[in-house]
Short mmCIF file of C-alpha atoms and ligand atoms in Angstrom, two decimals:
data_model
loop_
_atom_site.label_atom_id
_atom_site.label_comp_id
_atom_site.label_asym_id
_atom_site.label_seq_id
_atom_site.Cartn_x
_atom_site.Cartn_y
_atom_site.Cartn_z
CA MET A 1218 84.29 124.99 123.85
CA THR A 1219 87.96 124.45 124.52
CA GLU A 1220 90.22 121.94 122.84
CA GLN A 1221 90.90 118.62 124.53
CA LYS A 1222 94.37 117.64 125.72
CA LYS A 1223 96.40 116.30 122.84
CA SER A 1224 97.34 112.61 122.82
CA GLU A 1225 101.05 111.77 122.94
CA TRP A 1226 102.96 108.48 122.62
CA ASN A 1227 104.43 107.45 125.96
CA SER A 1228 107.43 105.79 124.31
CA ASN A 1229 109.21 105.64 121.00
CA LEU A 1230 108.58 101.89 121.04
CA ALA A 1231 104.81 102.41 121.08
CA PHE A 1232 105.09 104.75 118.09
CA MET A 1233 107.37 102.36 116.16
CA MET A 1234 105.19 99.35 116.84
CA ALA A 1235 102.05 101.23 115.84
CA MET A 1236 103.74 102.42 112.64
CA ILE A 1237 105.01 98.96 111.73
CA GLY A 1238 101.61 97.48 112.65
CA SER A 1239 99.89 99.96 110.34
CA ALA A 1240 102.14 99.01 107.46
CA VAL A 1241 102.25 95.25 107.95
CA GLY A 1242 98.87 94.06 106.77
CA LEU A 1243 97.08 91.80 104.34
CA GLY A 1244 99.11 93.37 101.53
CA ASN A 1245 102.37 92.03 102.96
CA ILE A 1246 101.04 88.54 103.39
CA TRP A 1247 99.13 87.90 100.21
CA ARG A 1248 99.94 90.69 97.80
CA PHE A 1249 103.71 90.79 97.89
CA PRO A 1250 104.49 87.13 96.98
CA ASN A 1251 102.38 87.39 93.85
CA VAL A 1252 103.78 90.78 92.82
CA LEU A 1253 107.28 89.43 93.33
CA TYR A 1254 106.63 86.27 91.34
CA SER A 1255 104.87 87.94 88.41
CA ASN A 1256 107.49 90.63 88.03
CA GLY A 1257 110.69 88.74 87.56
CA GLY A 1258 111.25 86.90 90.88
CA GLY A 1259 114.69 87.70 92.28
CA SER A 1260 115.36 90.57 89.89
CA PHE A 1261 112.23 92.30 91.19
CA MET A 1262 114.17 93.10 94.33
CA ILE A 1263 116.07 95.78 92.39
CA PRO A 1264 113.05 97.95 91.44
CA TYR A 1265 111.57 97.10 94.82
CA ILE A 1266 114.56 98.40 96.79
CA VAL A 1267 114.90 101.45 94.54
CA SER A 1268 111.18 102.23 95.09
CA LEU A 1269 111.56 101.66 98.80
CA PHE A 1270 114.32 104.23 99.17
CA LEU A 1271 113.51 106.67 96.47
CA LEU A 1272 109.76 106.80 96.83
CA GLY A 1273 108.56 104.92 99.91
CA ILE A 1274 110.88 106.33 102.54
CA SER A 1275 110.81 109.76 100.87
CA PHE A 1276 107.05 109.97 101.10
CA VAL A 1277 106.88 108.60 104.64
CA LEU A 1278 109.33 111.38 105.56
CA VAL A 1279 106.97 114.00 104.16
CA GLU A 1280 104.17 112.58 106.30
CA TYR A 1281 106.40 112.45 109.39
CA ALA A 1282 107.69 115.98 108.92
CA VAL A 1283 104.22 117.42 108.31
CA GLY A 1284 102.61 115.53 111.23
CA TYR A 1285 105.43 116.42 113.60
CA LYS A 1286 105.61 120.05 112.58
CA PHE A 1287 101.90 120.82 112.68
CA LYS A 1288 100.85 118.44 115.44
CA LYS A 1289 97.32 118.62 114.07
CA SER A 1290 94.88 116.38 112.20
CA LEU A 1291 95.04 116.14 108.40
CA ALA A 1292 91.94 118.30 107.90
CA ARG A 1293 93.34 121.04 110.08
CA ILE A 1294 96.80 120.78 108.52
CA LEU A 1295 95.49 121.29 105.01
CA TYR A 1296 93.29 124.13 106.24
CA SER A 1297 96.41 125.74 107.72
CA VAL A 1298 98.35 125.32 104.49
CA ASN A 1299 95.52 126.93 102.53
CA LYS A 1300 91.85 127.23 103.51
CA LYS A 1301 90.75 126.00 100.10
CA LEU A 1302 92.57 122.70 100.59
CA GLU A 1303 90.37 121.43 103.41
CA PRO A 1304 87.99 119.47 101.11
CA ILE A 1305 91.03 117.55 99.83
CA ALA A 1306 91.75 116.40 103.37
CA TRP A 1307 88.20 115.13 103.78
CA PHE A 1308 88.45 113.45 100.38
CA ILE A 1309 91.57 111.58 101.48
CA LEU A 1310 89.98 110.61 104.79
CA LEU A 1311 86.82 109.41 103.06
CA VAL A 1312 88.89 107.24 100.71
CA VAL A 1313 90.69 105.78 103.72
CA PHE A 1314 87.41 105.22 105.56
CA LEU A 1315 85.79 103.48 102.58
CA ILE A 1316 88.87 101.28 102.15
CA THR A 1317 88.53 100.35 105.83
CA THR A 1318 84.89 99.30 105.36
CA TYR A 1319 85.87 96.51 102.98
CA TYR A 1320 89.26 95.76 104.54
CA VAL A 1321 87.35 94.93 107.76
CA CYS A 1322 85.17 92.53 105.78
CA VAL A 1323 88.19 90.63 104.46
CA VAL A 1324 89.57 90.40 108.00
CA GLY A 1325 86.09 89.11 108.93
CA TRP A 1326 86.34 86.33 106.32
CA ASP A 1327 89.68 85.49 107.86
CA LEU A 1328 88.03 85.20 111.27
CA ILE A 1329 85.66 82.62 109.80
CA TYR A 1330 88.65 80.73 108.39
CA ILE A 1331 90.37 80.67 111.77
CA CYS A 1332 87.38 78.70 113.04
CA LEU A 1333 87.17 76.47 109.95
CA SER A 1334 90.88 75.70 109.95
CA PHE A 1335 90.91 73.68 113.17
CA THR A 1336 88.86 70.94 111.49
CA LYS A 1337 89.60 71.81 107.83
CA ALA A 1338 85.87 72.29 107.49
CA TRP A 1339 86.22 73.54 103.92
CA GLY A 1340 86.34 69.91 102.73
CA ALA A 1341 87.79 68.59 99.50
CA ASN A 1342 86.90 71.60 97.35
CA PRO A 1343 87.94 74.82 99.12
CA ASP A 1344 87.19 76.91 96.03
CA LEU A 1345 83.52 75.97 95.94
CA TYR A 1346 83.32 76.10 99.72
CA PHE A 1347 84.56 79.68 99.78
CA THR A 1348 82.12 80.89 97.13
CA ASN A 1349 79.08 78.86 98.11
CA ASN A 1350 79.35 78.13 101.82
CA VAL A 1351 81.21 81.16 103.15
CA LEU A 1352 80.33 84.03 100.83
CA HIS A 1353 77.03 82.62 99.52
CA ALA A 1354 78.00 84.59 96.45
CA THR A 1355 75.32 85.27 93.89
CA ASP A 1356 75.92 85.76 90.18
CA SER A 1357 73.85 88.88 89.93
CA ILE A 1358 73.97 92.15 91.82
CA SER A 1359 70.46 91.44 93.18
CA GLY A 1360 72.24 89.36 95.82
CA ILE A 1361 72.77 92.68 97.62
CA PHE A 1362 69.36 92.14 99.23
CA THR A 1363 70.37 88.84 100.85
CA ILE A 1364 72.38 89.14 104.05
CA VAL A 1365 74.90 86.39 104.80
CA PRO A 1366 74.61 86.02 108.61
CA THR A 1367 78.02 84.47 109.34
CA VAL A 1368 79.86 87.09 107.34
CA LEU A 1369 77.79 89.83 108.95
CA LEU A 1370 78.60 88.47 112.39
CA SER A 1371 82.32 88.26 111.68
CA VAL A 1372 82.34 91.78 110.23
CA PHE A 1373 80.57 92.96 113.36
CA VAL A 1374 83.18 91.26 115.56
CA ILE A 1375 86.05 92.98 113.74
CA TRP A 1376 84.37 96.41 113.93
CA PHE A 1377 83.68 95.78 117.60
CA LEU A 1378 87.32 94.86 118.27
CA ALA A 1379 88.51 97.92 116.36
CA TRP A 1380 86.11 100.09 118.39
CA LEU A 1381 87.33 98.57 121.67
CA ILE A 1382 90.89 99.52 120.73
CA ILE A 1383 90.51 102.99 119.25
CA LYS A 1384 88.02 104.32 121.80
CA ARG A 1385 90.70 103.96 124.47
CA ASP A 1386 93.44 106.41 125.18
CA LEU A 1387 96.18 106.32 122.50
CA ASN A 1388 98.74 104.40 124.55
CA ASP A 1389 96.29 102.02 126.24
CA GLY A 1390 94.60 101.24 122.96
CA ILE A 1391 96.66 101.42 119.76
CA GLY A 1392 100.01 101.53 121.62
CA ASN A 1393 99.47 98.46 123.78
CA VAL A 1394 97.67 96.43 121.13
CA SER A 1395 100.47 97.06 118.63
CA LYS A 1396 103.14 96.22 121.21
CA THR A 1397 101.35 92.93 121.90
CA LEU A 1398 100.15 91.81 118.48
CA LEU A 1399 103.23 92.67 116.45
CA PRO A 1400 105.69 90.47 118.38
CA LEU A 1401 103.12 87.66 118.36
CA LEU A 1402 102.70 88.09 114.62
CA CYS A 1403 106.46 87.86 114.13
CA ILE A 1404 106.70 84.71 116.27
CA ILE A 1405 103.92 83.06 114.27
CA VAL A 1406 105.54 83.98 110.96
CA VAL A 1407 108.89 82.60 112.13
CA ILE A 1408 107.17 79.32 113.11
CA ILE A 1409 105.37 79.10 109.75
CA VAL A 1410 108.50 79.87 107.73
CA ALA A 1411 110.65 77.44 109.76
CA PHE A 1412 108.06 74.71 109.32
CA SER A 1413 107.55 75.43 105.63
CA LEU A 1414 111.28 75.02 104.96
CA THR A 1415 111.11 71.46 106.27
CA LEU A 1416 108.40 70.47 103.79
CA PRO A 1417 109.32 68.30 100.80
CA GLY A 1418 109.48 70.50 97.73
CA ALA A 1419 110.08 73.71 99.70
CA SER A 1420 113.13 74.50 97.60
CA VAL A 1421 111.02 74.26 94.42
CA GLY A 1422 109.12 77.22 95.83
CA TYR A 1423 111.69 79.45 97.43
CA THR A 1424 114.19 79.17 94.59
CA GLN A 1425 111.57 80.96 92.47
CA ILE A 1426 112.10 84.04 94.62
CA PHE A 1427 115.82 83.92 94.21
CA THR A 1428 115.85 83.11 90.51
CA PRO A 1429 116.11 86.44 88.73
CA ASP A 1430 114.65 87.23 85.34
CA TRP A 1431 116.89 90.12 84.37
CA SER A 1432 114.89 90.94 81.25
CA ALA A 1433 112.03 92.04 83.52
CA LEU A 1434 114.09 95.03 84.58
CA GLY A 1435 113.61 96.62 81.17
CA ASN A 1436 109.84 96.48 81.56
CA LEU A 1437 108.23 99.69 82.79
CA ASN A 1438 105.29 97.78 84.25
CA VAL A 1439 107.67 95.92 86.57
CA TRP A 1440 108.88 99.24 87.96
CA LEU A 1441 105.33 100.45 88.35
CA ALA A 1442 104.45 97.21 90.13
CA ALA A 1443 107.32 97.73 92.56
CA PHE A 1444 106.21 101.24 93.23
CA GLY A 1445 102.56 100.17 93.62
CA GLN A 1446 103.57 97.54 96.15
CA ILE A 1447 105.51 100.11 98.18
CA VAL A 1448 102.55 102.52 98.17
CA PHE A 1449 100.19 99.78 99.31
CA SER A 1450 102.48 98.09 101.73
CA LEU A 1451 103.74 101.20 103.50
CA SER A 1452 100.16 102.56 103.57
CA LEU A 1453 101.33 105.75 101.88
CA GLY A 1454 99.03 108.75 101.60
CA MET A 1455 96.49 107.42 104.08
CA ALA A 1456 97.28 110.04 106.72
CA ILE A 1457 98.50 107.30 109.03
CA ALA A 1458 102.14 108.31 109.39
CA MET A 1459 101.07 111.96 109.59
CA THR A 1460 98.62 111.23 112.39
CA TYR A 1461 100.97 108.98 114.34
CA ALA A 1462 103.88 111.44 113.95
CA SER A 1463 101.72 114.27 115.25
CA TYR A 1464 101.47 112.37 118.54
CA LEU A 1465 105.25 112.25 118.94
CA PRO A 1466 106.75 114.06 121.91
CA GLU A 1467 109.63 116.52 121.46
CA GLY A 1468 113.00 114.95 120.80
CA ALA A 1469 111.83 112.07 118.60
CA LYS A 1470 114.22 110.93 115.89
CA LEU A 1471 112.19 111.23 112.69
CA VAL A 1472 114.32 110.06 109.75
CA ASP A 1473 115.91 107.22 111.71
CA ASN A 1474 112.46 106.10 112.73
CA ALA A 1475 111.05 106.21 109.22
CA VAL A 1476 113.94 104.15 107.89
CA MET A 1477 113.46 101.51 110.59
CA VAL A 1478 109.74 101.28 109.94
CA ALA A 1479 110.22 100.93 106.19
CA PHE A 1480 112.92 98.26 106.63
CA SER A 1481 110.87 96.29 109.12
CA ASN A 1482 107.85 96.33 106.82
CA SER A 1483 109.84 95.18 103.80
CA GLY A 1484 111.83 92.68 105.86
CA PHE A 1485 108.54 91.21 107.03
CA GLU A 1486 107.11 90.78 103.55
CA VAL A 1487 110.26 89.32 102.06
CA PHE A 1488 110.69 86.88 104.96
CA ASN A 1489 107.04 85.91 104.91
CA SER A 1490 107.11 85.23 101.18
CA ILE A 1491 109.86 82.64 101.71
CA GLY A 1492 107.30 80.70 103.77
CA ILE A 1493 104.47 81.23 101.28
CA PHE A 1494 106.62 80.08 98.34
CA SER A 1495 107.97 77.05 100.22
CA ILE A 1496 104.43 75.96 101.03
CA LEU A 1497 103.39 76.42 97.40
CA GLY A 1498 106.49 74.45 96.32
CA PHE A 1499 105.37 71.62 98.58
CA MET A 1500 101.93 71.73 96.96
CA THR A 1501 103.43 71.56 93.46
CA VAL A 1502 105.50 68.53 94.35
CA THR A 1503 102.71 66.65 96.14
CA SER A 1504 99.81 67.49 93.83
CA GLY A 1505 101.50 68.02 90.47
CA ILE A 1506 99.71 71.35 90.00
CA PRO A 1507 102.12 73.68 88.17
CA PHE A 1508 103.66 76.31 90.43
CA ASN A 1509 102.43 79.25 88.34
CA GLU A 1510 98.83 78.11 88.76
CA LEU A 1511 99.19 78.22 92.53
CA VAL A 1512 100.67 81.68 92.87
CA THR A 1513 97.61 83.83 93.08
CA SER A 1514 97.14 86.80 95.31
CA GLY A 1515 94.51 88.15 97.64
CA THR A 1516 91.58 86.11 98.81
CA GLY A 1517 92.31 83.41 96.22
CA LEU A 1518 95.64 82.65 97.85
CA ALA A 1519 94.46 82.80 101.45
CA PHE A 1520 91.03 81.23 101.26
CA VAL A 1521 91.40 78.81 98.35
CA VAL A 1522 95.01 77.82 97.65
CA PHE A 1523 96.10 77.64 101.28
CA PRO A 1524 93.14 75.49 102.38
CA GLN A 1525 94.04 73.19 99.44
CA VAL A 1526 97.58 73.01 100.75
CA PHE A 1527 96.39 72.28 104.29
CA ASN A 1528 94.29 69.41 102.88
CA THR A 1529 97.43 67.71 101.61
CA MET A 1530 99.55 68.49 104.64
CA GLY A 1531 98.36 65.91 107.15
CA PRO A 1532 98.04 66.49 110.91
CA ALA A 1533 100.48 69.47 110.98
CA ALA A 1534 97.85 71.46 109.09
CA HIS A 1535 95.67 71.55 112.21
CA ILE A 1536 98.31 73.77 113.79
CA ILE A 1537 99.83 75.58 110.81
CA GLY A 1538 96.38 76.33 109.34
CA PRO A 1539 95.02 78.24 112.36
CA LEU A 1540 98.40 79.96 112.84
CA PHE A 1541 98.33 81.18 109.24
CA PHE A 1542 94.85 82.66 109.59
CA ILE A 1543 95.62 84.13 113.04
CA CYS A 1544 98.64 85.80 111.46
CA ILE A 1545 96.36 87.47 108.88
CA LEU A 1546 93.99 88.53 111.67
CA PHE A 1547 96.72 90.22 113.72
CA ALA A 1548 98.22 91.93 110.67
CA GLY A 1549 94.74 93.07 109.63
CA ILE A 1550 93.64 94.43 113.02
CA THR A 1551 96.72 96.62 113.49
CA SER A 1552 96.15 98.08 110.02
CA VAL A 1553 92.41 98.66 110.60
CA ILE A 1554 93.01 100.68 113.77
CA ALA A 1555 95.66 102.75 112.01
CA LEU A 1556 93.33 103.48 109.11
CA LEU A 1557 90.62 104.60 111.53
CA GLU A 1558 92.80 106.74 113.78
CA GLY A 1559 93.46 109.46 111.20
CA VAL A 1560 89.77 109.64 110.31
CA CYS A 1561 88.69 109.88 113.95
CA TYR A 1562 91.36 112.46 114.74
CA SER A 1563 90.19 114.90 112.05
CA ILE A 1564 86.53 114.50 113.03
CA SER A 1565 87.15 114.88 116.73
CA GLU A 1566 89.43 117.89 116.21
CA LYS A 1567 87.02 119.77 113.98
CA PHE A 1568 83.81 119.00 115.79
CA LEU A 1569 85.28 118.81 119.30
CA ILE A 1570 83.86 115.37 119.94
CA GLU A 1571 85.71 113.32 122.51
CA ARG A 1572 87.74 110.33 121.36
CA LYS A 1573 85.33 107.66 122.59
CA LYS A 1574 82.26 109.21 121.00
CA THR A 1575 84.03 109.77 117.68
CA ALA A 1576 85.22 106.16 117.65
CA THR A 1577 81.68 104.97 118.37
CA VAL A 1578 80.09 107.02 115.59
CA VAL A 1579 82.79 106.16 113.05
CA CYS A 1580 82.60 102.44 113.84
CA ILE A 1581 78.79 102.36 113.69
CA VAL A 1582 78.72 104.15 110.33
CA GLY A 1583 81.57 101.92 109.11
CA PHE A 1584 79.74 98.79 110.18
CA CYS A 1585 76.57 99.93 108.37
CA ILE A 1586 78.54 100.41 105.14
CA SER A 1587 80.33 97.08 105.62
CA THR A 1588 76.97 95.26 105.68
CA ILE A 1589 76.89 95.77 101.89
CA PHE A 1590 79.86 93.38 101.71
CA ALA A 1591 78.10 90.86 103.94
CA THR A 1592 75.48 90.16 101.27
CA GLY A 1593 75.29 87.67 98.41
CA ALA A 1594 76.74 90.28 96.05
CA GLY A 1595 79.24 91.41 98.71
CA SER A 1596 82.39 89.95 97.23
CA THR A 1597 81.60 91.38 93.78
CA ILE A 1598 80.99 94.84 95.20
CA LEU A 1599 84.09 94.51 97.36
CA GLY A 1600 86.17 93.83 94.26
CA ILE A 1601 84.76 96.95 92.59
CA PHE A 1602 85.39 99.10 95.67
CA ASP A 1603 88.92 97.75 95.90
CA ALA A 1604 89.77 98.37 92.25
CA PHE A 1605 88.32 101.87 92.24
CA LEU A 1606 89.58 103.05 95.61
CA ASN A 1607 93.05 101.54 95.39
CA ASN A 1608 93.91 101.98 91.73
CA PHE A 1609 92.31 105.32 91.33
CA ALA A 1610 91.24 107.28 94.42
CA LEU A 1611 94.12 106.41 96.73
CA LEU A 1612 96.80 107.13 94.14
CA PHE A 1613 95.07 110.40 93.42
CA ALA A 1614 95.27 111.19 97.14
CA VAL A 1615 99.02 110.43 97.23
CA LEU A 1616 99.51 112.60 94.15
CA LEU A 1617 97.62 115.50 95.73
CA GLU A 1618 99.63 115.22 98.95
CA CYS A 1619 102.86 115.28 96.96
CA LEU A 1620 101.82 118.34 95.04
CA ILE A 1621 100.53 120.17 98.11
CA PHE A 1622 103.60 119.61 100.24
CA GLY A 1623 106.11 119.72 97.40
CA TRP A 1624 104.76 122.78 95.64
CA ILE A 1625 102.28 124.75 97.73
CA TYR A 1626 103.77 124.39 101.19
CA LYS A 1627 107.20 125.83 102.04
CA PHE A 1628 109.12 122.63 101.50
CA ASP A 1629 112.32 123.91 103.09
CA ASP A 1630 110.48 124.08 106.42
CA LEU A 1631 110.01 120.32 106.22
CA ILE A 1632 113.71 119.78 105.53
CA GLU A 1633 114.50 121.91 108.56
CA THR A 1634 112.07 120.00 110.78
CA LEU A 1635 113.50 116.64 109.77
CA ASN A 1636 117.14 117.65 110.09
CA ALA A 1637 116.55 119.17 113.50
CA HIS A 1638 115.19 115.85 114.71
CA SER A 1639 117.33 113.17 113.12
CA ASN A 1640 120.76 111.65 112.99
CA ILE A 1641 120.33 110.99 109.28
CA LYS A 1642 119.98 114.24 107.33
CA VAL A 1643 117.95 115.00 104.21
CA GLY A 1644 118.52 117.67 101.60
CA LYS A 1645 118.15 118.66 97.97
CA THR A 1646 117.80 115.14 96.59
CA TRP A 1647 114.79 114.55 98.76
CA LYS A 1648 113.24 117.79 97.52
CA ILE A 1649 113.74 116.76 93.89
CA VAL A 1650 112.21 113.36 94.57
CA ILE A 1651 109.09 114.83 96.17
CA LYS A 1652 108.64 117.66 93.71
CA TYR A 1653 109.35 115.85 90.46
CA ILE A 1654 110.12 112.12 90.54
CA LEU A 1655 107.37 111.00 92.88
CA PRO A 1656 104.52 112.86 91.13
CA ILE A 1657 105.65 111.51 87.75
CA CYS A 1658 105.79 107.92 89.05
CA ILE A 1659 102.40 108.23 90.73
CA LEU A 1660 100.93 109.71 87.60
CA GLY A 1661 102.24 106.70 85.65
CA LEU A 1662 100.73 104.29 88.14
CA TRP A 1663 97.51 106.24 88.21
CA ILE A 1664 97.05 106.20 84.44
CA GLN A 1665 97.88 102.50 84.39
CA GLY A 1666 95.34 101.97 87.20
CA ILE A 1667 92.58 103.86 85.40
CA LEU A 1668 93.19 101.97 82.17
CA THR A 1669 93.13 98.55 83.86
CA THR A 1670 90.11 99.38 86.00
CA MET A 1671 88.16 100.74 83.04
CA SER A 1672 89.08 97.87 80.72
CA GLU A 1673 87.79 95.38 83.29
CA ALA A 1674 84.65 97.34 84.21
CA ASN A 1675 81.16 96.22 83.19
CA GLY A 1676 77.84 98.06 83.52
CA VAL A 1677 77.38 97.29 87.22
CA SER A 1678 80.91 98.28 88.18
CA LYS A 1679 80.70 101.49 86.17
CA THR A 1680 77.51 102.41 88.05
CA ILE A 1681 79.08 101.66 91.43
CA MET A 1682 82.19 103.65 90.50
CA LEU A 1683 80.03 106.56 89.43
CA ILE A 1684 78.18 106.50 92.76
CA LEU A 1685 81.51 106.33 94.61
CA SER A 1686 82.85 109.27 92.60
CA ILE A 1687 79.82 111.40 93.46
CA VAL A 1688 80.12 110.48 97.14
CA LEU A 1689 83.83 111.29 97.07
CA ILE A 1690 83.12 114.74 95.69
CA VAL A 1691 80.02 115.71 97.66
CA VAL A 1692 80.79 114.42 101.17
CA PRO A 1693 84.22 116.11 101.49
CA ILE A 1694 82.73 119.44 100.39
CA ILE A 1695 79.99 119.12 103.02
CA PHE A 1696 82.51 118.28 105.74
CA ALA A 1697 84.73 121.18 104.79
CA LYS A 1698 81.79 123.60 104.71
CA MET A 1699 80.48 122.54 108.10
CA PRO A 1700 81.58 125.09 110.70
CA ALA A 1701 84.17 123.85 113.17
CA LEU A 1702 82.96 123.62 116.76
CA ASN A 1703 86.57 123.91 117.85
CA LYS A 1704 87.33 127.62 117.64
CA ASN A 1705 91.10 126.98 117.57
CA TYR A 1706 90.59 124.94 114.42
CA TYR A 1707 90.83 128.06 112.30
CA ASP A 1708 94.06 129.27 113.91
CA VAL A 1709 96.61 128.94 111.14
N1 PFF B 441 99.71 98.42 104.46
C1 PFF B 441 98.62 97.64 104.92
C2 PFF B 441 98.52 96.41 104.04
O1 PFF B 441 99.44 96.16 103.29
O2 PFF B 441 97.57 95.66 104.14
C3 PFF B 441 97.39 98.44 105.10
C4 PFF B 441 96.63 98.87 103.89
C5 PFF B 441 97.18 99.33 102.72
C6 PFF B 441 95.31 98.80 103.95
C7 PFF B 441 96.42 99.72 101.65
C8 PFF B 441 94.53 99.16 102.91
C9 PFF B 441 95.10 99.61 101.75
F1 PFF B 441 94.36 99.96 100.72
#
């Protein structure tokens, strides 16, 4: 069988929008404000900016250079670097795929909240409503046998939407959706931030961001937190930038592009957090709840604290509420399709399955796995998946990529590729960062992640983590061992 025609972006704009869309996600909206607040407020911007330049942009550049140079899928790239590395590619892709299965579920919860927000159907106690009426969460793991129909339906809708987008041709699907959703997302965020600044008490909130705690800078954990946020927020190591860059036509400007993407992503999260903090400031002033009790992250912020805020906001909440949840939906969808694209690309390239069929199979399998999270024990299992995959497996993937491209692959080739296609040039410093600084920082984060995950783990979570570990070892080996149906696959 012969290889299919390779996809290519029809404009630099489509590529940029898809890249920014992949990076801007739930992490920007609900993770960043909390990380910022708990790590010194204003002074956190120093480790954050250092991490952005030194580590974030540096690593995105590796992914760009590799994707652009090889113009192949991750599995095939690692095979080309060294045959023995192919299982690592499938390991990374499996981590990304498993992350997507629960990320979709959270976007599904958000879909439910879009509907609830028009009438503030969560009532006077959003906390209880979320646990009992939305998640139908059970205390024990036996809840895994009880399906929660509304959550299952919303998860299905998100998988279906993702399938509709990725099964299409690259530019019709991911390109057009990103070009449409990203500007809409920005407009909504501007409206929310502008409105939030008019609320009484807004300044109580946003001054927290700008009030620095300089002593935090001496704390290693603050630096690790900044680095962790950059890894999460820029979706590092998830084969996204590599995949998207491999679709670039000749003549693209790589470094300039990477810098713009990284700035847009960080600009988005900083700007958005001004709105989040202003709204929380309003809540503190109107309800008397101390500010530090309101600043949570993740689902607690979106599905509990924000509904509480909307309850005190009056009629404006009927507009701001839905806008807030729509904003999460748009940010989530563009990230989901990016996460899936790299996975589909490797499968379709190795097994010569056409784009549409690969998307269908991947989405069906993904939906089946996601049903676990649509059960009574779903949110508990989701938390375990998240802790294990993000704190442990994903960082391990980033570390492996750094070592492979920094040490095994001819790194100077990457420097050459980038410099031949950019106005901004890279050199020795970049090499030092990738070979030494980045692996050391990731190792620090990784050890910290393992320690926290293990100290919080109970019997059930240890069992689930063990199962995940076995799956993450066995499945990649099987995929790597399976013979490629694409005969060109083995051309190095
Ligand atoms: N960068 C995106 C976000 O901040 O939500 C996408 C993403 C990152 C998804 C990390 C999943 C993940 F584990």
